[in-house]
Amino acid sequence: MRLRAVPALLMFSTVATILGASSVYTSAPWSQVSAHQETRSTGSAGSDAEARAFVDDLIKKMTLEEKIGQMSQVPLNSKPDRPVDEMIRKGEVGSFLFITDAAEINRLQHVAVEQSRLHIPLLFGFDVIHGFRTIYPVPLAMAASWDPSVAEREQTMAAKEARATGIQWTFGPMVDIARDPRWGRIVEGAGEDPFLGSRMAAAQVRGFQGAYLGAPGHILACVKHFAGYGAASGGRDYEESNLSDEQLWNVYLPPFHAAIEAGAGSVMSAYMDLNGVPATGNRFLLHDVLRDDWKFKGMVVSDWESVRSLTTHGFARDDEDAAVRAVNAGVEMEMTSHSFRDELPAAVKEGLVKEATIDAAVEDILMTKYRLDLFKNPYIDVPNAAAQLVTPEQREAARETTIRTAVLLRNEGHLLPLSKEYKSIAVIGMLADSKADIMGSWSLAGHPADSVTVLEGMRKRFGLEARISYTKGVEIEREQPSIFDDQFASPKPTMKTEAERDTEFHHAIDLVKQSDVAVLVLGELQSMSGERASRSSLVLPGKQEQLLEAAVATGKPVVLVLLNGRPLNITWASEHVPAILEAWYPGTEGGDAIADLLSGDANPGGKLPIAWPRNVGQIPINYARNLTQIPEALNTRYWDGTSAPLYPFGYGLSYSSFMMGNLKLAEPSVHAGSTLKVSMDVENTSSRDGDEVVELYTHQRAGSASRPVRELKGFERVTLKAHEKRTVILTLDTKDLGFWSPQTHHWGMESGVFDVWVGSDENATEHATFKLLP
């Protein structure tokens, strides 16, 4: 089944005039991907021509079974169905995942290179999502930095540790746009906006891969989950995504394209059905879009057992049909299940799959290994591997990143930073002293013992100035176990009776009463976010809300620090708790960084990458919605309450204060294909150095289709010294004004009048207009 009425390539036809609107239709921005990929693919491993000659010669020597072996990836976190060394020697495996022991990785590589017939090296993969051994803030937090250099640095540091251990391939970045915080995997992406998401996607690819594929100390990126996974029905992980063509092309695909344009060497197909067709068997996605339209030259891997799962979807009739459909759709390596290995040899002989299809897949896999320099340098320096982990350099980078990603949501009466007059501080909350939970999900190679908790950070920073008291107050746990409990578990509750829980609750409130100020660290266990961690509610789990309200009722000043991977229902807190700091899951150095922020040694400057709902009934509440009937009453869509978010997209406070004004456009009109300079004066009106993010939004007033009321099209995070005033110049690229029209079925830039706003969040008020000319 096709997902639209017209062939993919017809979307990008040239000039057209539709409904009397003068429209400029050009080649899509992704039409230039091929040359860029070639540039980023070359490096120390040699030229592309040399690589292809080597690979083509190798393929000619391979048996069909050896080719299909290269297309098989085997997990080592459970016992394989065949002896590992035997599989390697026979050429039955091309890649392993879920192994982090440097010595064993090297041993297996020696078996492949020295004992297999064709001496083809193995590719070792692992989920390096937000750090390897040193854990950094989760990807949603990266996006909250509104600074692509933060994301690039984080993944550069993560790649350094992983590569030293023998990992050559990460299954990241995840670039799925997510507009439903009930979905557990929202924590792994950049939030709701395709422009911000695209910038973060490209930055992460650069961080993982370096200047070129195969750069020393870097690893292969894998962009996932292609495509539409973040639109899971009801926010329920793995469920179908039903997207219009307009939403797919304009919202969900752009971050994937940005990552590929940045040189990403691999792509992972998604689990779910997209408009009725499973993504892993979806030729439209994996061939028409990825290969024909975007000219992607890397390799495609399935998600975990998603080839075999084509039968579960009711799409394939059996394992053979699943293997045939997946490989013919464009999947080149099967992750964990063995449908390719077991079924493709016969399928080729039966004519269900052409051997040329197998050859093309193997060519991409071997080209990737060649570009990674594995044929020349397959081994690692095992004695030196451990010395590269959790180094002072890594800890410093993790701490700085956490500071850059925190978002100050509320600070009434300037409660923060904490005054030195406070001589006693109560730190309350199970999460305040949980070494595992501060790391966040997908910290599988991390060691909780390396983590600095909030309590530890507070004691180090404030211990000589104030008395620090601590207790849990309440405990929380998932109602259902996590699929990762065996690999990375959160602490289990220790209080078994209601009497114990009641005593602990009142003990916490007593500590608040006995202290000058209370810091409550609340949120979710790391196992409550991530894969298969969707929720039907956004309330604080357990009795954390009651604990918070009781603490506030004491009359003592309360600071709420959130550790979480999604927006939570903090509507009551937004009205009654004077200070709220969103710290996300900050990672190994989280406790020290949070103490830096609470003390004023650091100044928060992050912004929200997703609009924050007041309650679950408002979902979805993304800012980029279309104008409709009664446009002046956008926030009165519900009769029983406001339809405005609790906090808007792009929102975040600082200990500094800023003013923006004097918006200027370099020209009143601009031609399609060029750029427009937009300037804004930004002034730090406080006596404290701080960061502000200058955000640029546009709106197309008329065209072949209705366009969102506002769309982010530019931003820059700037640091201003106390009382400094600076003119910030943003460059608006007119290609970013283009869109895929559901009426014309083309991508293009349409001439006409555009609004532009510049400010500190989606509600920016500084306004101007310009004309886009053909």
Short mmCIF file of C-alpha atoms in Angstrom, two decimals, residues 296-660:
data_model
loop_
_atom_site.label_atom_id
_atom_site.label_comp_id
_atom_site.label_asym_id
_atom_site.label_seq_id
_atom_site.Cartn_x
_atom_site.Cartn_y
_atom_site.Cartn_z
CA PHE A 296 20.98 7.98 1.12
CA LYS A 297 24.13 5.89 0.66
CA GLY A 298 24.50 4.27 4.07
CA MET A 299 23.12 1.06 5.54
CA VAL A 300 19.68 0.28 6.99
CA VAL A 301 19.18 -1.90 10.06
CA SER A 302 15.92 -3.13 11.51
CA ASP A 303 14.90 -2.43 15.08
CA TRP A 304 14.91 -5.25 17.64
CA GLU A 305 13.21 -8.28 16.04
CA SER A 306 11.12 -5.96 13.88
CA VAL A 307 11.65 -8.19 10.82
CA ARG A 308 10.14 -11.21 12.53
CA SER A 309 7.45 -8.95 13.99
CA LEU A 310 6.05 -8.33 10.52
CA THR A 311 4.11 -11.54 11.12
CA THR A 312 2.87 -10.23 14.46
CA HIS A 313 1.49 -7.17 12.67
CA GLY A 314 -0.55 -9.42 10.42
CA PHE A 315 1.47 -8.08 7.50
CA ALA A 316 3.60 -11.13 6.65
CA ARG A 317 2.20 -14.67 6.66
CA ASP A 318 5.32 -16.35 8.08
CA ASP A 319 9.03 -15.84 8.74
CA GLU A 320 9.99 -16.34 5.10
CA ASP A 321 7.45 -13.78 3.95
CA ALA A 322 8.68 -11.39 6.66
CA ALA A 323 12.30 -11.73 5.53
CA VAL A 324 11.34 -11.29 1.88
CA ARG A 325 9.21 -8.22 2.51
CA ALA A 326 11.78 -6.58 4.77
CA VAL A 327 14.76 -7.03 2.46
CA ASN A 328 12.78 -6.05 -0.63
CA ALA A 329 11.57 -2.95 1.20
CA GLY A 330 15.14 -1.91 1.97
CA VAL A 331 16.23 -3.43 5.29
CA GLU A 332 19.85 -4.56 4.96
CA MET A 333 20.70 -5.91 8.41
CA GLU A 334 18.37 -7.75 10.76
CA MET A 335 18.72 -6.94 14.43
CA THR A 336 18.51 -9.93 16.81
CA SER A 337 16.01 -12.22 15.08
CA HIS A 338 17.21 -14.69 12.44
CA SER A 339 14.65 -14.50 9.65
CA PHE A 340 17.27 -13.34 7.15
CA ARG A 341 19.73 -16.06 8.11
CA ASP A 342 17.17 -18.84 8.12
CA GLU A 343 14.89 -17.83 5.25
CA LEU A 344 16.73 -15.72 2.66
CA PRO A 345 18.93 -18.44 1.12
CA ALA A 346 15.87 -20.39 0.03
CA ALA A 347 14.00 -17.20 -0.90
CA VAL A 348 16.78 -16.23 -3.29
CA LYS A 349 16.79 -19.67 -4.89
CA GLU A 350 13.00 -19.50 -5.24
CA GLY A 351 13.25 -16.12 -6.96
CA LEU A 352 11.41 -14.25 -4.22
CA VAL A 353 14.47 -12.08 -3.65
CA LYS A 354 17.03 -11.21 -6.31
CA GLU A 355 20.64 -11.92 -5.43
CA ALA A 356 21.36 -8.41 -6.71
CA THR A 357 19.24 -7.13 -3.81
CA ILE A 358 21.37 -9.13 -1.40
CA ASP A 359 24.55 -7.84 -3.05
CA ALA A 360 23.40 -4.25 -2.75
CA ALA A 361 22.68 -4.70 0.95
CA VAL A 362 26.03 -6.38 1.61
CA GLU A 363 27.80 -3.67 -0.36
CA ASP A 364 26.38 -1.00 1.96
CA ILE A 365 27.38 -3.00 5.04
CA LEU A 366 30.91 -3.65 3.82
CA MET A 367 31.31 -0.06 2.63
CA THR A 368 30.39 1.05 6.13
CA LYS A 369 33.01 -1.24 7.65
CA TYR A 370 35.57 0.00 5.16
CA ARG A 371 34.80 3.67 5.90
CA LEU A 372 35.12 2.93 9.60
CA ASP A 373 38.65 1.69 8.79
CA LEU A 374 37.90 -1.74 10.24
CA PHE A 375 39.63 -3.64 7.47
CA LYS A 376 42.92 -1.89 8.30
CA ASN A 377 42.49 -1.23 12.02
CA PRO A 378 40.03 -3.74 13.48
CA TYR A 379 41.44 -3.93 17.01
CA ILE A 380 41.54 -1.67 20.05
CA ASP A 381 44.10 -0.95 22.72
CA VAL A 382 42.57 -3.06 25.49
CA PRO A 383 45.05 -2.10 28.27
CA ASN A 384 44.27 1.58 27.65
CA ALA A 385 40.48 1.24 27.39
CA ALA A 386 39.62 1.57 31.08
CA ALA A 387 41.76 4.70 31.39
CA GLN A 388 39.45 6.48 28.92
CA LEU A 389 36.34 6.05 31.09
CA VAL A 390 34.90 8.56 33.60
CA THR A 391 37.96 10.77 33.32
CA PRO A 392 38.13 14.22 34.92
CA GLU A 393 37.61 15.63 31.42
CA GLN A 394 34.42 13.56 31.03
CA ARG A 395 33.11 14.60 34.43
CA GLU A 396 33.76 18.26 33.74
CA ALA A 397 31.98 18.06 30.38
CA ALA A 398 29.02 16.22 31.94
CA ARG A 399 28.69 18.83 34.68
CA GLU A 400 28.83 21.72 32.22
CA THR A 401 26.26 20.06 29.97
CA THR A 402 23.84 19.56 32.86
CA ILE A 403 24.10 23.24 33.73
CA ARG A 404 23.37 24.19 30.12
CA THR A 405 20.29 21.96 29.91
CA ALA A 406 18.46 22.90 33.13
CA VAL A 407 15.31 25.03 32.79
CA LEU A 408 14.17 27.41 35.53
CA LEU A 409 10.36 27.31 35.41
CA ARG A 410 9.50 29.53 38.37
CA ASN A 411 11.37 31.76 40.81
CA GLU A 412 8.97 33.87 42.83
CA GLY A 413 10.58 36.29 45.25
CA HIS A 414 13.99 35.34 43.83
CA LEU A 415 14.15 32.35 46.16
CA LEU A 416 16.92 31.03 43.92
CA PRO A 417 19.81 31.12 44.15
CA LEU A 418 19.61 30.08 47.79
CA SER A 419 20.65 32.77 50.22
CA LYS A 420 23.66 32.20 52.45
CA GLU A 421 21.37 33.21 55.30
CA TYR A 422 19.79 29.77 55.16
CA LYS A 423 21.67 27.76 57.78
CA SER A 424 19.63 24.58 57.54
CA ILE A 425 18.40 22.87 54.37
CA ALA A 426 16.06 19.88 54.21
CA VAL A 427 16.61 17.73 51.13
CA ILE A 428 13.54 15.54 50.62
CA GLY A 429 12.68 12.86 48.09
CA MET A 430 13.62 9.33 47.11
CA LEU A 431 15.16 10.66 43.90
CA ALA A 432 17.46 13.02 45.80
CA ASP A 433 19.76 10.14 46.74
CA SER A 434 19.27 7.59 43.96
CA LYS A 435 22.44 7.03 41.98
CA ALA A 436 20.66 5.03 39.30
CA ASP A 437 17.70 7.33 38.80
CA ILE A 438 19.71 10.49 38.33
CA MET A 439 21.25 8.81 35.26
CA GLY A 440 18.01 8.30 33.35
CA SER A 441 17.00 5.43 31.09
CA TRP A 442 19.34 4.06 28.43
CA SER A 443 22.31 4.26 30.79
CA LEU A 444 23.12 0.60 30.24
CA ALA A 445 26.91 0.98 30.18
CA GLY A 446 26.94 3.40 33.10
CA HIS A 447 27.80 2.49 36.67
CA PRO A 448 25.53 3.99 39.34
CA ALA A 449 28.50 4.11 41.70
CA ASP A 450 29.99 6.82 39.46
CA SER A 451 26.98 9.10 39.95
CA VAL A 452 26.81 12.15 42.17
CA THR A 453 23.31 12.42 43.64
CA VAL A 454 21.56 15.67 44.46
CA LEU A 455 22.05 15.00 48.16
CA GLU A 456 25.77 14.40 47.67
CA GLY A 457 26.09 17.53 45.58
CA MET A 458 24.21 19.60 48.16
CA ARG A 459 26.39 18.32 50.99
CA LYS A 460 29.57 19.11 49.08
CA ARG A 461 28.42 22.59 48.12
CA PHE A 462 26.49 23.70 51.22
CA GLY A 463 27.85 21.40 53.91
CA LEU A 464 30.23 23.98 55.38
CA GLU A 465 27.61 26.73 55.31
CA ALA A 466 24.45 24.96 56.42
CA ARG A 467 23.15 21.83 58.10
CA ILE A 468 21.86 19.40 55.46
CA SER A 469 19.19 16.94 56.58
CA TYR A 470 17.69 14.28 54.35
CA THR A 471 14.93 11.72 54.17
CA LYS A 472 12.90 10.08 51.41
CA GLY A 473 9.44 11.16 52.49
CA VAL A 474 7.81 8.73 50.08
CA GLU A 475 8.87 5.91 47.78
CA ILE A 476 7.68 5.27 44.24
CA GLU A 477 7.70 2.33 41.85
CA ARG A 478 6.22 1.25 38.53
CA GLU A 479 2.98 -0.68 38.59
CA GLN A 480 4.44 -2.96 35.91
CA PRO A 481 8.09 -4.01 35.71
CA SER A 482 10.38 -2.43 33.14
CA ILE A 483 11.79 -4.55 30.32
CA PHE A 484 15.22 -3.25 31.38
CA ASP A 485 15.03 -4.20 35.06
CA ASP A 486 17.47 -7.08 34.53
CA GLN A 487 20.02 -4.75 32.95
CA PHE A 488 19.53 -1.46 34.77
CA ALA A 489 17.08 -1.26 37.65
CA SER A 490 15.87 1.55 39.88
CA PRO A 491 16.02 0.97 43.66
CA LYS A 492 13.05 -0.92 45.01
CA PRO A 493 10.91 0.42 47.88
CA THR A 494 12.05 -0.65 51.33
CA MET A 495 9.00 0.39 53.34
CA LYS A 496 6.61 -2.55 53.42
CA THR A 497 3.73 -1.42 55.66
CA GLU A 498 1.38 1.54 55.65
CA ALA A 499 2.56 2.40 59.14
CA GLU A 500 6.18 2.64 57.94
CA ARG A 501 5.16 4.82 55.02
CA ASP A 502 3.07 7.09 57.22
CA THR A 503 5.90 7.50 59.73
CA GLU A 504 8.36 8.37 56.98
CA PHE A 505 5.98 10.90 55.42
CA HIS A 506 5.56 12.78 58.70
CA HIS A 507 9.29 12.56 59.40
CA ALA A 508 9.92 14.38 56.12
CA ILE A 509 7.50 17.15 57.01
CA ASP A 510 9.10 17.48 60.44
CA LEU A 511 12.48 17.98 58.77
CA VAL A 512 10.98 20.70 56.58
CA LYS A 513 9.60 22.44 59.68
CA GLN A 514 13.00 22.26 61.38
CA SER A 515 14.86 23.76 58.39
CA ASP A 516 15.15 27.24 56.94
CA VAL A 517 14.41 26.03 53.41
CA ALA A 518 13.42 22.74 51.79
CA VAL A 519 14.58 21.28 48.47
CA LEU A 520 12.18 18.60 47.27
CA VAL A 521 13.57 16.37 44.52
CA LEU A 522 10.58 14.75 42.84
CA GLY A 523 9.70 13.22 39.49
CA GLU A 524 9.99 9.76 37.98
CA LEU A 525 12.28 6.77 38.36
CA GLN A 526 14.53 6.34 35.36
CA SER A 527 12.57 3.20 34.53
CA MET A 528 9.40 5.30 34.19
CA SER A 529 10.75 6.92 31.01
CA GLY A 530 12.08 5.40 27.83
CA GLU A 531 11.06 2.37 25.82
CA ARG A 532 7.86 0.66 26.89
CA ALA A 533 7.43 3.32 29.56
CA SER A 534 4.33 5.15 28.40
CA ARG A 535 1.83 6.54 30.90
CA SER A 536 -1.90 7.22 30.94
CA SER A 537 -1.40 10.09 33.39
CA LEU A 538 1.17 12.83 33.94
CA VAL A 539 0.70 13.23 37.69
CA LEU A 540 3.68 12.89 40.01
CA PRO A 541 3.91 9.14 40.73
CA GLY A 542 2.95 7.81 44.15
CA LYS A 543 2.28 10.30 46.93
CA GLN A 544 4.81 12.87 45.81
CA GLU A 545 2.11 15.49 45.19
CA GLN A 546 0.77 15.05 48.73
CA LEU A 547 4.32 15.33 50.09
CA LEU A 548 4.89 18.54 48.13
CA GLU A 549 1.63 20.10 49.25
CA ALA A 550 2.31 19.18 52.88
CA ALA A 551 5.79 20.72 52.67
CA VAL A 552 4.40 23.95 51.26
CA ALA A 553 1.74 24.01 53.99
CA THR A 554 4.46 24.32 56.63
CA GLY A 555 5.08 27.87 55.45
CA LYS A 556 8.76 27.23 54.85
CA PRO A 557 10.21 28.24 51.46
CA VAL A 558 10.23 25.27 49.10
CA VAL A 559 12.31 24.59 45.99
CA LEU A 560 11.06 21.86 43.65
CA VAL A 561 13.75 20.10 41.60
CA LEU A 562 12.34 17.81 38.92
CA LEU A 563 14.10 14.66 37.70
CA ASN A 564 12.08 13.34 34.77
CA GLY A 565 11.99 12.67 31.05
CA ARG A 566 8.67 14.26 30.12
CA PRO A 567 6.45 17.16 31.21
CA LEU A 568 4.54 16.27 34.37
CA ASN A 569 1.41 17.73 35.89
CA ILE A 570 2.83 20.45 38.15
CA THR A 571 -0.10 22.83 37.77
CA TRP A 572 -0.61 23.08 41.54
CA ALA A 573 3.11 23.59 42.08
CA SER A 574 3.19 26.37 39.47
CA GLU A 575 0.88 28.39 41.69
CA HIS A 576 2.12 27.47 45.17
CA VAL A 577 5.79 26.46 45.01
CA PRO A 578 7.98 29.56 44.72
CA ALA A 579 10.88 27.97 42.80
CA ILE A 580 10.84 25.12 40.27
CA LEU A 581 13.95 23.85 38.47
CA GLU A 582 13.59 21.31 35.67
CA ALA A 583 16.80 19.25 35.78
CA TRP A 584 15.58 16.33 33.61
CA TYR A 585 17.72 13.20 34.10
CA PRO A 586 21.10 14.95 34.32
CA GLY A 587 23.50 11.98 34.48
CA THR A 588 26.72 11.18 36.27
CA GLU A 589 27.51 14.73 37.42
CA GLY A 590 23.89 15.71 38.01
CA GLY A 591 24.17 16.27 41.74
CA ASP A 592 27.13 18.63 41.51
CA ALA A 593 25.57 20.57 38.64
CA ILE A 594 22.23 20.97 40.43
CA ALA A 595 24.07 22.22 43.52
CA ASP A 596 25.89 24.71 41.28
CA LEU A 597 22.54 25.96 40.01
CA LEU A 598 20.82 26.15 43.40
CA SER A 599 23.78 27.98 44.93
CA GLY A 600 24.13 30.50 42.13
CA ASP A 601 27.57 29.26 41.12
CA ALA A 602 25.82 28.66 37.79
CA ASN A 603 22.91 30.46 36.17
CA PRO A 604 20.17 28.45 34.40
CA GLY A 605 19.49 29.39 30.81
CA GLY A 606 17.75 26.42 29.19
CA LYS A 607 14.39 26.63 27.41
CA LEU A 608 11.59 24.12 27.00
CA PRO A 609 11.72 22.04 23.79
CA ILE A 610 8.05 21.16 24.22
CA ALA A 611 5.00 23.08 25.38
CA TRP A 612 4.14 22.01 28.94
CA PRO A 613 0.51 20.94 29.41
CA ARG A 614 -1.52 21.76 32.50
CA ASN A 615 -3.02 18.28 32.49
CA VAL A 616 -3.24 15.22 30.30
CA GLY A 617 -6.54 16.37 28.80
CA GLN A 618 -4.78 19.13 26.83
CA ILE A 619 -2.57 16.74 24.85
CA PRO A 620 -1.50 17.45 22.16
CA ILE A 621 -0.78 21.11 22.84
CA ASN A 622 2.09 21.84 20.48
CA TYR A 623 2.49 25.51 19.63
CA ALA A 624 2.65 25.19 15.82
CA ARG A 625 -1.07 24.77 15.27
CA ASN A 626 -3.08 26.21 12.41
CA LEU A 627 -5.28 29.28 12.70
CA THR A 628 -8.95 28.32 12.82
CA GLN A 629 -12.32 29.87 13.46
CA ILE A 630 -12.21 32.67 16.09
CA PRO A 631 -8.41 33.03 15.99
CA GLU A 632 -8.45 35.69 18.70
CA ALA A 633 -9.65 33.12 21.26
CA LEU A 634 -7.01 30.43 20.90
CA ASN A 635 -6.84 29.81 24.64
CA THR A 636 -10.58 29.37 25.21
CA ARG A 637 -11.13 26.10 23.39
CA TYR A 638 -12.27 24.30 26.56
CA TRP A 639 -15.30 25.59 28.49
CA ASP A 640 -14.00 24.09 31.75
CA GLY A 641 -10.55 25.68 31.69
CA THR A 642 -7.90 27.35 29.61
CA SER A 643 -6.50 25.67 26.53
CA ALA A 644 -3.18 27.49 26.96
CA PRO A 645 -0.18 25.44 28.10
CA LEU A 646 1.17 25.83 31.59
CA TYR A 647 4.50 26.90 30.09
CA PRO A 648 4.92 27.74 26.40
CA PHE A 649 7.37 26.21 23.97
CA GLY A 650 10.74 27.94 24.24
CA TYR A 651 10.08 29.17 27.79
CA GLY A 652 12.69 29.36 30.52
CA LEU A 653 13.78 31.83 33.19
CA SER A 654 17.17 32.95 34.45
CA TYR A 655 18.62 34.55 37.56
CA SER A 656 19.38 37.43 35.19
CA SER A 657 16.75 39.59 33.52
CA PHE A 658 16.66 40.57 29.85
CA MET A 659 14.96 43.00 27.52
CA MET A 660 14.60 42.64 23.75
#
